[in-house]
Coordinates of N, CA and C in Angstrom, one line a residue:
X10 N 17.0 -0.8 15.7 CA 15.5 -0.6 15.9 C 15.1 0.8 15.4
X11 N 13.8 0.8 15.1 CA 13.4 1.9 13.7 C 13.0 2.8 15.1
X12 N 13.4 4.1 14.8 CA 12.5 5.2 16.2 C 11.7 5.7 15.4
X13 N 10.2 5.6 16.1 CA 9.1 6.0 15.4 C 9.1 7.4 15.1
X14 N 9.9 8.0 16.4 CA 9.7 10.1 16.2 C 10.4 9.9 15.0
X15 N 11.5 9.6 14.1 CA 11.9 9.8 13.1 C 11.0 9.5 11.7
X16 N 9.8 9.1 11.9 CA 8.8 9.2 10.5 C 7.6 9.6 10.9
X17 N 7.3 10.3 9.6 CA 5.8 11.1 9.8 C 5.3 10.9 8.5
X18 N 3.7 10.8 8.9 CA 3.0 10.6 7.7 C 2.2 11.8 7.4
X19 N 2.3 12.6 6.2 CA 1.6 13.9 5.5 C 0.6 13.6 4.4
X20 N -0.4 14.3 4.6 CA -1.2 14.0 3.7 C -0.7 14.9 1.7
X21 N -0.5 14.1 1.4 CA -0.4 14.3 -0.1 C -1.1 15.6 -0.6
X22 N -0.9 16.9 -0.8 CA -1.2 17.8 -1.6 C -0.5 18.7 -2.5
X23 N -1.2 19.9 -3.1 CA -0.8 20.1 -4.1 C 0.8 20.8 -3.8
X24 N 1.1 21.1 -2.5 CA 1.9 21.7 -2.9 C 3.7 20.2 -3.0
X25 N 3.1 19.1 -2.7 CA 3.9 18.6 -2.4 C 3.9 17.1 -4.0
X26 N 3.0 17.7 -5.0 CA 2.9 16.9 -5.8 C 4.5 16.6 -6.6
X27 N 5.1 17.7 -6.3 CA 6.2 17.7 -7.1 C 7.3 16.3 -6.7
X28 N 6.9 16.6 -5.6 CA 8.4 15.9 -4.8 C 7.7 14.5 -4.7
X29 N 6.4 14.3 -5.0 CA 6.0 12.9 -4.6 C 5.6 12.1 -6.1
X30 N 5.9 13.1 -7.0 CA 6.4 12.1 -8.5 C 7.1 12.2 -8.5
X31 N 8.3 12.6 -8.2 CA 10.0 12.3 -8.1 C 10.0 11.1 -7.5
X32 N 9.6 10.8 -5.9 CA 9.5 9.1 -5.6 C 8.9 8.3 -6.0
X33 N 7.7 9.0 -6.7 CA 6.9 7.5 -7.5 C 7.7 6.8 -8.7
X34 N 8.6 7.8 -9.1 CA 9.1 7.5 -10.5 C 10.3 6.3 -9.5
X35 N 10.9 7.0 -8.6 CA 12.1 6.1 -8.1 C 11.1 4.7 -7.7
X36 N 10.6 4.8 -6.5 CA 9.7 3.5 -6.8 C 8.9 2.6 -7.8
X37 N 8.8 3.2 -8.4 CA 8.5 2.6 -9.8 C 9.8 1.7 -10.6
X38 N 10.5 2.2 -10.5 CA 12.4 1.7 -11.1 C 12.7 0.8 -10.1
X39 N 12.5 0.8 -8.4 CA 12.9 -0.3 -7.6 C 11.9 -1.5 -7.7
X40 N 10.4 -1.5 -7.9 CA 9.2 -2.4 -7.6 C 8.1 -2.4 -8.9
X41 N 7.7 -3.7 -8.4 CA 6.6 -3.5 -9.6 C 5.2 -3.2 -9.3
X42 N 5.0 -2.6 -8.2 CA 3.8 -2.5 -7.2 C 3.1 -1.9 -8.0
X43 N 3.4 -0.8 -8.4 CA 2.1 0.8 -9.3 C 1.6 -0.3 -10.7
X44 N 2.9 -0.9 -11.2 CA 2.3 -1.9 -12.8 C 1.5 -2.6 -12.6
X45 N 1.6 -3.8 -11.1 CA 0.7 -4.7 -10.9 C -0.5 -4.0 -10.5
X46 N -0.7 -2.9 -9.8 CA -1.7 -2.1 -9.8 C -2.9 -2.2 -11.2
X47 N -1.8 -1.3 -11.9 CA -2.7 -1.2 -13.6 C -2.8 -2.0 -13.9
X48 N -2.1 -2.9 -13.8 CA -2.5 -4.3 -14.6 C -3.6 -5.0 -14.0
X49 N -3.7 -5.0 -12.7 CA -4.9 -5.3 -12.2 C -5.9 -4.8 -12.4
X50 N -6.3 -3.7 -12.6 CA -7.2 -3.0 -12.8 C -7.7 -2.8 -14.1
X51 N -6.7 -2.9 -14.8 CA -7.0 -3.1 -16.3 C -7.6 -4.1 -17.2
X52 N -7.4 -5.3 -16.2 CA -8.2 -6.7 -16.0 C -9.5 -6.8 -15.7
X53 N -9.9 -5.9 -14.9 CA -11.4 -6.0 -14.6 C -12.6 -6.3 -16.0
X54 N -13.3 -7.0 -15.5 CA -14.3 -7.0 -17.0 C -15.5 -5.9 -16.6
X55 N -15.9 -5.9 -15.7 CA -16.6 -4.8 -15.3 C -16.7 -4.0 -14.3
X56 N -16.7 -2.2 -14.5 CA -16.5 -1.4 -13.7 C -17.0 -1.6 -12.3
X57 N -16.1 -1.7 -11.6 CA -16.7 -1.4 -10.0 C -17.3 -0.2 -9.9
X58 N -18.3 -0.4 -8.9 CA -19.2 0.9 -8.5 C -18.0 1.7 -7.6
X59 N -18.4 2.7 -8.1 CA -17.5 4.3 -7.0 C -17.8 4.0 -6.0
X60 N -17.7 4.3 -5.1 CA -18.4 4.6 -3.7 C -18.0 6.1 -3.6
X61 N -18.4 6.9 -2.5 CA -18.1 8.1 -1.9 C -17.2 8.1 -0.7
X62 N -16.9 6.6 -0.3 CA -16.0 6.3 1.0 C -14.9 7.4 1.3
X63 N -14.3 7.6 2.3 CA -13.0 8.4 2.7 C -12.2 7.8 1.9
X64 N -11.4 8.8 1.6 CA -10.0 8.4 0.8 C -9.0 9.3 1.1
X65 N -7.6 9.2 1.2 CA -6.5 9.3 1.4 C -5.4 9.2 1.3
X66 N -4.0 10.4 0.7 CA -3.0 9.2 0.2 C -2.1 10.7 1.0
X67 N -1.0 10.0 2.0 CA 0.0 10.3 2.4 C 1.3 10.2 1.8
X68 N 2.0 11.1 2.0 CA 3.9 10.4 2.1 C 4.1 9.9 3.3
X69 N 5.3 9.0 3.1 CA 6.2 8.6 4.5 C 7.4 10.0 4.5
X70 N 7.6 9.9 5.2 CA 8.7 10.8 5.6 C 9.3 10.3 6.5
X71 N 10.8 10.4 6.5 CA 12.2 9.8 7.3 C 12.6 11.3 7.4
X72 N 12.6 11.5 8.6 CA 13.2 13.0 9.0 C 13.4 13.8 7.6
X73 N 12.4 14.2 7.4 CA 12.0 15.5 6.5 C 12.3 14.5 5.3
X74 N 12.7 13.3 4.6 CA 12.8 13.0 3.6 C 11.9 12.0 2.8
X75 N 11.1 11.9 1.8 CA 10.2 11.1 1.6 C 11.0 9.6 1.0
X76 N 10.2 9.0 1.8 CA 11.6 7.4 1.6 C 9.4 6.4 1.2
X77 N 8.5 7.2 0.8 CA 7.3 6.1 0.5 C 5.9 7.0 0.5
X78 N 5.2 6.2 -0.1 CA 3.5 6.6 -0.2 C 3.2 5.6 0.3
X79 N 1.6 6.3 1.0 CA 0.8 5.4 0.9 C -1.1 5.9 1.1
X80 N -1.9 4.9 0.8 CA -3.1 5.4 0.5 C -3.9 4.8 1.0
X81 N -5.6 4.8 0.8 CA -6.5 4.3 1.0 C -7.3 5.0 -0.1
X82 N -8.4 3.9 -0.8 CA -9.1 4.2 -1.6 C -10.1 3.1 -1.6
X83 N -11.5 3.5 -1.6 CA -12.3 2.6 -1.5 C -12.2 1.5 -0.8
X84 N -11.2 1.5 0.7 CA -11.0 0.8 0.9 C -9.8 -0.2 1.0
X85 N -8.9 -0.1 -0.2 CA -7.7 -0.7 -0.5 C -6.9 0.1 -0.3
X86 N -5.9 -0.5 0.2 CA -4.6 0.2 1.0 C -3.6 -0.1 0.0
X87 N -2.6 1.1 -0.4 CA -2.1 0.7 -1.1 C -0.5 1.5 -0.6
X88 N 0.6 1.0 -0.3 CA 2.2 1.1 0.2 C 3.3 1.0 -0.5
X89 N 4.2 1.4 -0.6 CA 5.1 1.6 -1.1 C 6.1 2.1 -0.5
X90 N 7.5 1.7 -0.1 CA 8.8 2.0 0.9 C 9.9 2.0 -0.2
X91 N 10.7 2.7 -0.6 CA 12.0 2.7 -1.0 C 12.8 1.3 -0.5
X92 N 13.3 0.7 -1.4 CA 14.3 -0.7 -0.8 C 14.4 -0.5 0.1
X93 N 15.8 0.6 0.3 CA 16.5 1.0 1.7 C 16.0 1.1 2.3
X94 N 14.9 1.8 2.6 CA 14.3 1.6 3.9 C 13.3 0.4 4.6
X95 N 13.6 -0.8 3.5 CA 12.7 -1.7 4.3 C 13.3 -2.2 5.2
X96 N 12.3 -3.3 6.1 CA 12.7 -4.0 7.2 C 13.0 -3.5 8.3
X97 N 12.4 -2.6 8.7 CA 13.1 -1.4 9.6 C 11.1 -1.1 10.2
X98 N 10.9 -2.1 10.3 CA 9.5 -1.6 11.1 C 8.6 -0.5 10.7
X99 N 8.9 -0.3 9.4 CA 8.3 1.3 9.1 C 6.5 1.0 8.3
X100 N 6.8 -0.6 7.3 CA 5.4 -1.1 7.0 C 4.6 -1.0 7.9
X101 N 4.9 -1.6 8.7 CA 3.7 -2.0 10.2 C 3.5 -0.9 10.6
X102 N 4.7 0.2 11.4 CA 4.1 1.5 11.5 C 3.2 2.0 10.8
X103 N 3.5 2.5 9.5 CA 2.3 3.2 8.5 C 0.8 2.0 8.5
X104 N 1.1 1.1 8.3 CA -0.4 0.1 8.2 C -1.2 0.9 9.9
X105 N -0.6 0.2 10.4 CA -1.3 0.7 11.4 C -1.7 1.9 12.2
X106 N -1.1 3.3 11.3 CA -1.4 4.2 11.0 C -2.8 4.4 9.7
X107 N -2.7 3.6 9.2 CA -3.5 3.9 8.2 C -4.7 3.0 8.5
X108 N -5.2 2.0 9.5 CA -5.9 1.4 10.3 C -6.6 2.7 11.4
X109 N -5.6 2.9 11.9 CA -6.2 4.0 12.8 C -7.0 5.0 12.1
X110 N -6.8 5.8 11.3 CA -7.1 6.5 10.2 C -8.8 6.2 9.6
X111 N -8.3 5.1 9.4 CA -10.0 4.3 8.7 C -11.4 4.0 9.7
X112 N -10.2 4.0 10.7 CA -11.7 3.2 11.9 C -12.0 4.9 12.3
X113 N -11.4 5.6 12.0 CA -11.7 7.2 12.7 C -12.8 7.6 12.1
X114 N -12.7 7.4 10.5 CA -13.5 7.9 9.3 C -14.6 7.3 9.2
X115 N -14.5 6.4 9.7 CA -15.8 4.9 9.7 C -15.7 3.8 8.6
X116 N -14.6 3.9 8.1 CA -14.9 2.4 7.1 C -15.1 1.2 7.3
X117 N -15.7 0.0 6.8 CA -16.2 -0.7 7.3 C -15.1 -1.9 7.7
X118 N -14.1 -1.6 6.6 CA -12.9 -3.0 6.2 C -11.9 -2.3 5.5
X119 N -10.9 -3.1 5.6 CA -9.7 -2.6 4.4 C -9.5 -3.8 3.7
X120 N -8.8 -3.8 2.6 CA -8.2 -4.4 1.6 C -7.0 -4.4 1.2
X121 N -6.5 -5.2 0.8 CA -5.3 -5.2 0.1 C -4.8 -6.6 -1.0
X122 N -3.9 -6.2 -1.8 CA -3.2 -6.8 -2.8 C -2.0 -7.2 -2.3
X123 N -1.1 -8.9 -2.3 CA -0.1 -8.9 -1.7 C 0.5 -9.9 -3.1
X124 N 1.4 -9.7 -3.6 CA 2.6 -10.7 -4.0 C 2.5 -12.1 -2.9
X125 N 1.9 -13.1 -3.7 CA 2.5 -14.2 -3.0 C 3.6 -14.7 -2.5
X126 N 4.7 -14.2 -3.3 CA 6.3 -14.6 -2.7 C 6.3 -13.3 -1.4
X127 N 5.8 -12.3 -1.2 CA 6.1 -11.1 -0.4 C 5.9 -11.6 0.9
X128 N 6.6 -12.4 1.5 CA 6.2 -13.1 3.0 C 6.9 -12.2 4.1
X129 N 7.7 -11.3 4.0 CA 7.8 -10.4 4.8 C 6.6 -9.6 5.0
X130 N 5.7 -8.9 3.8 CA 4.5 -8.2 4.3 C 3.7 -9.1 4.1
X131 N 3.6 -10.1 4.0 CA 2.2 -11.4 4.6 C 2.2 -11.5 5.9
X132 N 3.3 -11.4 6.8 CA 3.4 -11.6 7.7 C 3.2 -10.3 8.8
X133 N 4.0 -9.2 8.1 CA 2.7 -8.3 9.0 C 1.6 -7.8 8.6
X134 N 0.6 -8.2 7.7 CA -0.5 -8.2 7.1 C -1.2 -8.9 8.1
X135 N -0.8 -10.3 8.6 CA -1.5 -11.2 9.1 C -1.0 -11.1 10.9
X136 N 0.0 -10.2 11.0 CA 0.0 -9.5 12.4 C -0.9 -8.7 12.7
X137 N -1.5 -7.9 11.8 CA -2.1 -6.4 12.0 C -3.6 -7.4 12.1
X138 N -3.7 -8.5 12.0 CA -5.5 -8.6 11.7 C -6.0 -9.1 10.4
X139 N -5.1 -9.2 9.4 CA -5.9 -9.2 7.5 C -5.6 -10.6 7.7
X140 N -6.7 -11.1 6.7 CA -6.9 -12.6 6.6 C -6.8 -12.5 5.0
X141 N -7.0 -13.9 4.8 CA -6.9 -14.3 3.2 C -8.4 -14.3 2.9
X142 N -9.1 -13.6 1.5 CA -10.3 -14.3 1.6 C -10.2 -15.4 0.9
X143 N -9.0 -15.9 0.0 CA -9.1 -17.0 -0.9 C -9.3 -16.2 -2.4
X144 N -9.4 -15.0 -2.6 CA -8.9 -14.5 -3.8 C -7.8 -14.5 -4.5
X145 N -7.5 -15.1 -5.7 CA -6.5 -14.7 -6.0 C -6.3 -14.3 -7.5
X146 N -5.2 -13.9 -7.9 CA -5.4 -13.3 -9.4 C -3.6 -13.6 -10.0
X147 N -3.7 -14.3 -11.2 CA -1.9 -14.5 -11.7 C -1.8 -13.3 -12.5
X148 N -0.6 -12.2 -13.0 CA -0.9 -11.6 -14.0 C 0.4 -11.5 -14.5
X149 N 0.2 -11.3 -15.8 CA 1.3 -11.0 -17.1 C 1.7 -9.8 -16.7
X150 N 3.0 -9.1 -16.0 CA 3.2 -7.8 -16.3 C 3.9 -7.3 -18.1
X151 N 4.0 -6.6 -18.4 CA 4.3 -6.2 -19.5 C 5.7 -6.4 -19.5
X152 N 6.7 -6.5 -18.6 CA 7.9 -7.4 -19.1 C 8.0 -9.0 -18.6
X153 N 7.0 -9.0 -19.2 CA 6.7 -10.8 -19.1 C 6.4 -11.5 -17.5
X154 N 6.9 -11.1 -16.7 CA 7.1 -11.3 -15.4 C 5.9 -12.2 -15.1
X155 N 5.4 -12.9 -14.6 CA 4.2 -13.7 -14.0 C 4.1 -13.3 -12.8
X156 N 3.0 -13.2 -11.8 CA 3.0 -12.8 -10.7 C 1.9 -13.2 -10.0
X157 N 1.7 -13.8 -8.9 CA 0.6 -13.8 -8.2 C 0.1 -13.4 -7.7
X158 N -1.2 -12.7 -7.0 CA -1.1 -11.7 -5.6 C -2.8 -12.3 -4.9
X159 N -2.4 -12.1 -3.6 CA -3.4 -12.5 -3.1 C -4.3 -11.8 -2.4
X160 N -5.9 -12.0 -2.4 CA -6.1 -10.6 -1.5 C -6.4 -10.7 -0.3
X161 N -6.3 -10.0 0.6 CA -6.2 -9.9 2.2 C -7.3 -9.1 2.5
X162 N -8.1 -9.2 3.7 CA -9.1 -8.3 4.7 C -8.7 -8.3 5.5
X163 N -9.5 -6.6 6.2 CA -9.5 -6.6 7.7 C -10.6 -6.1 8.0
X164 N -11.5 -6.6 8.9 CA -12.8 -6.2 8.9 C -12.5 -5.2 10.5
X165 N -13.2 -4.0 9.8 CA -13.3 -2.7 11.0 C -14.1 -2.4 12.3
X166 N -15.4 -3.1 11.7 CA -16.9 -3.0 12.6 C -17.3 -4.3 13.1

């Protein structure tokens, strides 16, 4: 069983930029989360409006060690866990840290992007509250890969 006093979540600054491209690069090499990102986004035919909304992007931390990011932007939640440390209760901890966080700030909803095969985090997606709206998007990653991902809500207000 995961002990929660053993993780903390820090907000992402300058002095800690260093050490949090070191893990993005590692997560980057374990997942294809940040590509499907760009690739998604690279897809859009027309620019979404900015908003001014709260934004936010933490590390995870495993007793002083960074084992994941994670963010909010406009709304969309975006995670990432080193392999090793999945399955260990630490997604659901941070989501629901990062739930807490949003209703504080006042947002109205969160979002997210999920891998259709990803039924470990569908499943606590759909524990925490997020529903499906029936979005969905296939994409070519750049090493051919096909992917699905589906989008999920959680309405705040």
């Amino acid at each position: 069983m995961t002990n929660q006093d053993d993780y903390s979540l820090v907000t992402l600054n300058a002095q800690l930029a260093s050490v949090a491209s070191q893990l993005i690069n590692q997560l980057q090499q374990e997942s294809d989360t940040f590509t499907i990102g760009s690739v998604r986004d690279g897809q859009k035919e027309l620019a979404e409006p900015i908003d001014d909304s709260p934004a936010k992007t933490w590390l995870i931390l495993k007793i002083d060690q960074p084992i994941g990011v994670a963010s909010i932007e406009q709304g969309e939640i975006g995670l990432a866990i080193l392999n090793k440390e999945q399955g260990q209760g630490i997604g659901q901890m941070v989501i629901q840290a990062l739930i807490s966080w949003a209703q504080q700030v006042g947002l109205a909803y969160l979002w997210l992007d999920v891998q259709e095969q990803n039924a470990p985090a569908i499943h606590i997606y759909q524990k925490l509250g997020f529903e499906f709206t029936g979005a969905s998007q296939q994409l070519t990653l750049p090493n051919q890969r096909q992917v699905v991902i589906l989008r999920m809500e959680l309405p705040l207000k």
